[in-house]
Short mmCIF file of C-alpha atoms in Angstrom, two decimals:
data_model
loop_
_atom_site.label_atom_id
_atom_site.label_comp_id
_atom_site.label_asym_id
_atom_site.label_seq_id
_atom_site.Cartn_x
_atom_site.Cartn_y
_atom_site.Cartn_z
CA MET A 1 -0.06 0.00 0.01
CA GLU A 2 1.02 3.64 -0.24
CA LEU A 3 0.96 6.53 2.29
CA GLN A 4 0.81 10.02 1.00
CA ILE A 5 3.05 12.41 3.02
CA GLY A 6 4.61 15.79 2.23
CA GLY A 7 3.64 15.51 -1.42
CA ARG A 8 5.12 12.13 -1.93
CA ALA A 9 3.79 8.68 -2.03
CA VAL A 10 5.66 6.11 0.18
CA ARG A 11 5.23 2.45 -0.26
CA VAL A 12 4.59 0.19 2.66
CA THR A 13 5.37 -3.35 1.77
CA ASN A 14 4.14 -6.32 3.74
CA PRO A 15 1.94 -4.04 5.92
CA ALA A 16 0.41 -6.93 7.94
CA LYS A 17 3.74 -8.30 9.04
CA VAL A 18 3.76 -8.42 12.89
CA TYR A 19 6.50 -6.39 14.42
CA PHE A 20 5.52 -6.62 18.03
CA PRO A 21 4.22 -10.18 18.70
CA ASP A 22 2.95 -9.55 22.30
CA ALA A 23 0.90 -6.57 21.42
CA GLY A 24 0.07 -7.63 17.93
CA TYR A 25 1.31 -4.35 16.26
CA THR A 26 2.12 -4.58 12.67
CA LYS A 27 4.40 -2.84 10.28
CA LEU A 28 1.48 -0.70 9.11
CA ASP A 29 0.79 0.27 12.71
CA VAL A 30 4.37 1.51 13.08
CA ALA A 31 4.11 3.36 9.73
CA ARG A 32 0.83 4.97 10.78
CA TYR A 33 2.41 5.97 14.10
CA PHE A 34 5.32 7.80 12.31
CA GLU A 35 2.85 9.33 9.86
CA ALA A 36 1.00 10.77 12.90
CA VAL A 37 4.15 12.38 14.43
CA ALA A 38 6.06 13.03 11.20
CA PRO A 39 6.75 16.75 11.67
CA GLY A 40 8.30 16.04 15.09
CA ALA A 41 10.09 12.94 14.00
CA LEU A 42 11.65 14.84 11.04
CA ARG A 43 12.67 17.73 13.38
CA ALA A 44 14.67 15.40 15.47
CA VAL A 45 16.76 14.06 12.51
CA ARG A 46 16.54 16.88 9.93
CA ASP A 47 19.69 17.29 8.04
CA ARG A 48 21.62 15.02 10.36
CA PRO A 49 23.60 12.00 9.29
CA THR A 50 21.44 9.18 10.67
CA THR A 51 22.09 5.58 11.45
CA LEU A 52 19.04 3.38 11.08
CA GLN A 53 18.36 0.60 13.59
CA ARG A 54 16.36 -1.89 11.48
CA PHE A 55 14.12 -4.75 12.52
CA VAL A 56 13.02 -6.24 9.19
CA ASP A 57 11.36 -9.28 10.84
CA GLY A 58 10.05 -7.36 13.85
CA ILE A 59 11.54 -7.22 17.36
CA GLY A 60 11.70 -10.93 17.61
CA GLY A 61 14.13 -11.19 14.64
CA GLU A 62 17.68 -10.09 14.16
CA ALA A 63 18.30 -6.36 14.26
CA PHE A 64 21.11 -4.41 12.67
CA TYR A 65 22.45 -0.88 12.48
CA GLN A 66 22.71 0.49 8.95
CA LYS A 67 25.21 3.27 8.91
CA ARG A 68 26.01 3.51 5.17
CA VAL A 69 23.40 4.62 2.72
CA PRO A 70 21.86 1.73 0.84
CA ARG A 71 22.30 1.53 -2.81
CA ASP A 72 18.62 2.14 -3.45
CA LEU A 73 18.43 5.38 -1.52
CA PRO A 74 16.07 7.61 -3.55
CA ASP A 75 17.63 10.60 -5.17
CA TRP A 76 15.46 12.96 -3.21
CA ILE A 77 17.00 11.83 0.12
CA PRO A 78 20.41 13.54 0.56
CA SER A 79 23.40 12.10 2.41
CA ALA A 80 26.50 13.42 4.17
CA ARG A 81 29.96 11.97 4.80
CA VAL A 82 31.01 11.35 8.42
CA THR A 83 34.31 10.02 9.71
CA PHE A 84 34.50 7.27 12.30
CA PRO A 85 37.07 7.24 15.11
CA SER A 86 39.17 4.78 13.00
CA GLY A 87 39.48 7.43 10.33
CA ARG A 88 37.21 5.46 7.88
CA PRO A 89 34.64 7.61 6.13
CA ALA A 90 30.96 6.68 5.32
CA ASP A 91 27.99 8.37 3.76
CA GLU A 92 24.80 8.40 5.85
CA MET A 93 21.29 9.52 4.93
CA CYS A 94 20.22 12.95 6.09
CA PRO A 95 16.49 13.17 6.03
CA THR A 96 15.11 16.47 5.06
CA GLU A 97 11.44 15.45 4.31
CA GLN A 98 8.85 13.67 6.31
CA ALA A 99 8.65 11.11 3.47
CA ALA A 100 12.28 10.17 4.23
CA VAL A 101 11.23 9.07 7.68
CA LEU A 102 8.52 6.87 6.23
CA TRP A 103 10.84 5.52 3.54
CA ALA A 104 13.22 4.32 6.35
CA VAL A 105 10.38 2.94 8.31
CA ASN A 106 9.33 0.76 5.35
CA ARG A 107 12.81 -0.68 5.39
CA GLY A 108 12.23 -1.93 8.97
CA THR A 109 13.63 1.10 10.91
CA LEU A 110 12.19 1.49 14.34
CA THR A 111 14.88 3.63 15.94
CA PHE A 112 16.63 6.56 14.32
CA HIS A 113 20.11 7.40 15.63
CA PRO A 114 21.10 10.77 14.27
CA TRP A 115 24.62 12.24 14.83
CA PRO A 116 24.67 15.53 16.83
CA VAL A 117 25.93 17.38 13.72
CA ARG A 118 24.42 18.77 10.47
CA SER A 119 25.35 17.82 6.98
CA ALA A 120 27.26 21.04 6.32
CA ASP A 121 29.75 20.42 9.16
CA THR A 122 30.09 16.92 10.51
CA ASP A 123 33.06 17.62 12.73
CA HIS A 124 31.44 20.14 15.06
CA PRO A 125 28.33 19.10 17.04
CA ASP A 126 25.37 21.49 17.30
CA GLU A 127 23.74 19.41 20.13
CA LEU A 128 25.20 18.62 23.54
CA ARG A 129 23.49 15.37 24.61
CA ILE A 130 23.36 14.04 28.20
CA ASP A 131 22.20 10.43 28.77
CA LEU A 132 20.96 9.78 32.33
CA ASP A 133 21.16 5.97 32.55
CA PRO A 134 19.64 4.16 35.60
CA GLN A 135 21.85 1.43 36.94
CA PRO A 136 20.46 -1.72 38.66
CA GLY A 137 18.63 -0.81 41.81
CA THR A 138 17.46 2.47 40.34
CA ASP A 139 14.67 3.42 37.86
CA PHE A 140 13.09 6.19 35.93
CA SER A 141 12.00 8.15 39.05
CA ASP A 142 15.69 8.34 40.06
CA ALA A 143 16.68 9.62 36.63
CA ALA A 144 13.85 12.28 36.89
CA ARG A 145 15.21 13.48 40.15
CA ALA A 146 18.73 13.76 38.75
CA ALA A 147 17.27 15.49 35.61
CA LEU A 148 15.71 18.22 37.67
CA GLU A 149 19.01 18.91 39.45
CA LEU A 150 20.78 18.75 36.17
CA ARG A 151 18.47 21.51 34.88
CA LYS A 152 19.78 23.75 37.68
CA VAL A 153 23.35 23.02 36.77
CA LEU A 154 22.68 23.80 33.05
CA THR A 155 20.95 27.08 33.99
CA GLU A 156 23.96 28.19 35.98
CA LEU A 157 26.13 27.49 32.88
CA HIS A 158 23.79 29.55 30.66
CA LEU A 159 22.42 26.41 28.99
CA THR A 160 18.86 25.33 28.28
CA GLY A 161 18.14 21.63 28.19
CA TRP A 162 15.27 19.80 26.57
CA PRO A 163 14.25 16.57 28.27
CA LYS A 164 12.78 13.36 26.75
CA THR A 165 12.26 9.84 27.82
CA SER A 166 14.73 7.36 26.32
CA GLY A 167 11.98 4.98 25.58
CA GLY A 168 13.39 2.62 28.17
CA ARG A 169 14.07 3.44 31.82
CA GLY A 170 16.24 6.63 31.33
CA LEU A 171 16.14 10.19 30.37
CA HIS A 172 17.91 12.24 27.72
CA VAL A 173 18.61 15.99 27.92
CA PHE A 174 19.58 17.71 24.77
CA VAL A 175 21.20 21.17 24.57
CA PRO A 176 21.29 23.05 21.29
CA ILE A 177 24.81 24.64 21.00
CA GLU A 178 26.70 26.75 18.46
CA PRO A 179 28.83 24.45 16.21
CA HIS A 180 32.03 25.98 17.31
CA TRP A 181 33.56 23.03 19.34
CA ASP A 182 34.72 19.63 18.15
CA PHE A 183 33.68 16.23 19.55
CA VAL A 184 36.50 16.15 22.20
CA GLU A 185 35.50 19.55 23.57
CA VAL A 186 31.78 18.81 23.66
CA ARG A 187 32.63 15.51 25.42
CA HIS A 188 34.74 17.49 27.98
CA ALA A 189 31.76 19.77 28.57
CA VAL A 190 29.49 16.85 29.30
CA ILE A 191 32.13 15.30 31.66
CA ALA A 192 32.30 18.57 33.57
CA ILE A 193 28.54 18.82 33.73
CA GLY A 194 28.20 15.28 34.98
CA ARG A 195 30.92 15.69 37.64
CA GLU A 196 29.14 18.83 38.93
CA LEU A 197 25.85 16.94 39.10
CA GLU A 198 27.65 14.11 40.84
CA ARG A 199 29.08 16.51 43.43
CA ARG A 200 25.66 17.75 44.18
CA MET A 201 24.00 14.27 44.31
CA PRO A 202 26.89 11.94 45.27
CA ASP A 203 24.59 9.25 46.56
CA ARG A 204 22.38 9.31 43.59
CA VAL A 205 24.57 10.18 40.54
CA THR A 206 27.84 8.87 39.19
CA THR A 207 30.20 9.52 36.25
CA ALA A 208 32.13 6.22 37.00
CA TRP A 209 32.87 4.55 33.61
CA TRP A 210 33.52 1.14 35.19
CA LYS A 211 30.25 -0.59 36.17
CA GLU A 212 31.83 -2.08 39.38
CA GLU A 213 32.17 1.49 40.67
CA ARG A 214 28.68 2.92 39.82
CA GLY A 215 26.60 1.29 42.53
CA GLU A 216 22.84 2.01 42.67
CA ARG A 217 23.02 5.41 41.06
CA ILE A 218 22.24 7.20 37.82
CA PHE A 219 25.14 6.99 35.40
CA VAL A 220 25.89 10.13 33.38
CA ASP A 221 27.01 8.38 30.19
CA PHE A 222 29.50 10.93 28.87
CA ASN A 223 30.72 8.61 26.10
CA GLN A 224 27.45 8.98 24.30
CA THR A 225 28.97 12.35 23.09
CA ALA A 226 32.06 10.67 21.60
CA ARG A 227 32.41 10.69 17.90
CA ASP A 228 30.12 8.03 16.20
CA ARG A 229 28.07 7.48 19.39
CA THR A 230 24.44 8.36 18.97
CA ILE A 231 21.32 8.45 21.11
CA ALA A 232 17.82 7.51 19.93
CA ALA A 233 15.98 10.38 18.33
CA ALA A 234 12.79 11.83 19.78
CA TYR A 235 9.75 9.83 18.64
CA SER A 236 11.82 6.76 17.77
CA VAL A 237 10.20 3.47 18.62
CA ARG A 238 12.18 1.15 20.93
CA PRO A 239 12.33 -2.62 20.51
CA PHE A 240 10.35 -3.59 23.66
CA PRO A 241 7.09 -5.58 23.85
CA ASN A 242 4.63 -2.61 24.16
CA ALA A 243 6.41 -0.50 21.43
CA PRO A 244 7.32 2.36 23.65
CA VAL A 245 8.59 5.54 22.10
CA SER A 246 11.14 8.33 23.08
CA ALA A 247 8.83 11.10 24.16
CA PRO A 248 9.75 14.75 24.25
CA LEU A 249 8.64 16.34 27.62
CA HIS A 250 8.07 19.71 29.24
CA TRP A 251 10.20 20.16 32.29
CA ASP A 252 7.13 20.17 34.56
CA GLU A 253 6.29 16.63 33.31
CA VAL A 254 9.63 15.04 34.10
CA ASN A 255 8.70 13.90 37.57
CA GLN A 256 5.05 13.31 36.82
CA VAL A 257 5.12 10.74 33.96
CA LYS A 258 6.16 7.15 33.52
CA PRO A 259 7.87 5.92 30.33
CA ALA A 260 5.16 3.23 29.74
CA GLN A 261 2.67 6.02 29.02
CA PHE A 262 4.20 6.70 25.69
CA ASP A 263 3.84 4.15 22.93
CA ILE A 264 2.83 3.95 19.28
CA THR A 265 -0.86 3.88 20.35
CA THR A 266 -0.85 6.76 22.88
CA MET A 267 1.67 9.20 21.38
CA PRO A 268 -0.42 10.16 18.29
CA ALA A 269 -3.24 11.49 20.59
CA ARG A 270 -0.67 13.47 22.65
CA TYR A 271 0.88 14.84 19.48
CA ALA A 272 -2.49 15.81 18.09
CA GLU A 273 -3.22 17.74 21.32
CA LEU A 274 0.13 19.25 22.08
CA GLY A 275 2.15 19.10 18.86
CA ASP A 276 5.88 18.70 19.05
CA VAL A 277 6.61 20.02 22.51
CA HIS A 278 10.31 20.46 21.43
CA ALA A 279 9.36 22.34 18.20
CA ASP A 280 11.27 25.47 19.41
CA MET A 281 14.47 23.69 20.49
CA ASP A 282 16.53 24.93 17.62
CA ALA A 283 15.45 28.56 18.00
CA THR A 284 18.29 29.35 20.48
CA ARG A 285 21.81 27.91 20.35
CA HIS A 286 24.06 28.15 23.40
CA ASP A 287 27.67 28.89 24.17
CA LEU A 288 29.83 26.14 25.87
CA THR A 289 32.33 28.63 27.32
CA ALA A 290 31.11 28.28 30.95
CA ALA A 291 30.97 24.53 30.75
CA LEU A 292 34.43 24.31 29.33
CA ALA A 293 35.66 26.63 32.08
CA LEU A 294 34.20 24.19 34.55
CA TRP A 295 36.15 21.48 32.77
CA GLU A 296 39.34 23.51 33.09
CA GLN A 297 38.58 24.14 36.81
CA ASP A 298 38.30 20.40 37.42
CA VAL A 299 41.64 19.80 35.69
CA THR A 300 43.59 22.60 37.35
CA GLU A 301 42.01 22.81 40.78
CA ARG A 302 40.68 19.27 41.43
CA GLY A 303 43.18 17.23 39.57
CA LEU A 304 40.54 15.63 37.45
CA GLY A 305 41.49 14.67 33.90
CA ASP A 306 39.89 12.86 31.00
CA MET A 307 37.87 9.66 31.32
CA PRO A 308 38.16 6.44 29.41
CA TYR A 309 36.87 6.25 25.88
CA PRO A 310 34.72 3.24 24.65
CA PRO A 311 36.79 0.06 24.07
CA GLU A 312 36.65 0.23 20.30
CA TYR A 313 38.29 3.72 20.16
CA PRO A 314 41.95 4.27 19.34
CA LYS A 315 43.93 5.56 22.38
CA MET A 316 43.07 9.23 22.85
CA PRO A 317 45.44 12.04 24.06
CA GLY A 318 45.17 12.42 27.88
CA GLU A 319 43.07 9.33 28.28
CA PRO A 320 43.67 7.18 31.42
CA LYS A 321 44.37 3.43 31.12
CA ARG A 322 41.29 1.46 30.01
CA VAL A 323 41.61 -1.10 32.82
CA GLN A 324 38.82 -1.64 35.34
CA PRO A 325 40.02 -0.75 38.86
CA SER A 326 39.75 -4.19 40.31
CA ARG A 327 42.07 -5.56 37.57
CA ALA A 328 44.50 -2.50 37.67
CA LYS A 329 45.50 -3.44 41.17
CA HIS A 330 47.02 -6.63 39.80
CA GLU A 331 48.73 -5.23 36.67
CA PRO A 332 52.21 -3.70 36.64
CA ASP A 333 52.41 0.02 36.02
CA GLU A 334 53.39 1.12 32.54
CA GLU A 335 56.88 2.49 32.25
#
């Protein structure tokens, strides 16, 4: 069948294929959901190199991440070249129309993973993204509590955050920034913000990279801002039984809602009533000077340096050893 959107007809093949067996939701149900929230879904990925998390046989089948553009990408969907930490380049799709979102959905995409950059400059992020990740023994309510304190930290640094549910148990806070800083600098800013939040909530928040040190706290996952790391876009569907979605929120909703409220059957009504509550997110971009000054203060006054990068990364300048503390005690020091 075909869906008409933005002046284009987008095919939906095998519309009756079941994508969510427990709930009985089909591929067409997913396509209809994205059709209902299309302006917001496009806003979240517009002109951004985007990795597609595809589930061509539904959530019970094998999923994969498509980073490079497929050979049959329509000529009306642009792409942009990004560079991975290894130095290898790749061209990724950059949606600029609502129909591009539906085209990707027809290929089995549930979750869109946009880079925090625009196609014109893929080396300088224009979004600072903070991932509040509940560790075992914590839940969404703990992440919400941390997010409200995070908002205060951001305000003191002259930054405005925009919260959304992750679609799982966590929360994401995005900050639009001027694209003047590279990935390393933006990551440093997130580390500094996370450390300040940790100082204010030491029993509830951690920036410890090694799981053995995190405890029952909310982890500020600073490595989600490293090059090639992405976070699920707003309105993305997550691969869990009830088809939850990543829901943009107003700040006064953060400690009032539960993630299970937002799925492909409930979000269209919310969208019809409220529209995209993050529609104005890109209207103002912010300066990272104060956050990077906090990073320098941590380095010079508190003796805090960089943190470990993800394991697949090349060794980065100033990075500490990538050895978990319990193992480091038994390993000889490097000469």
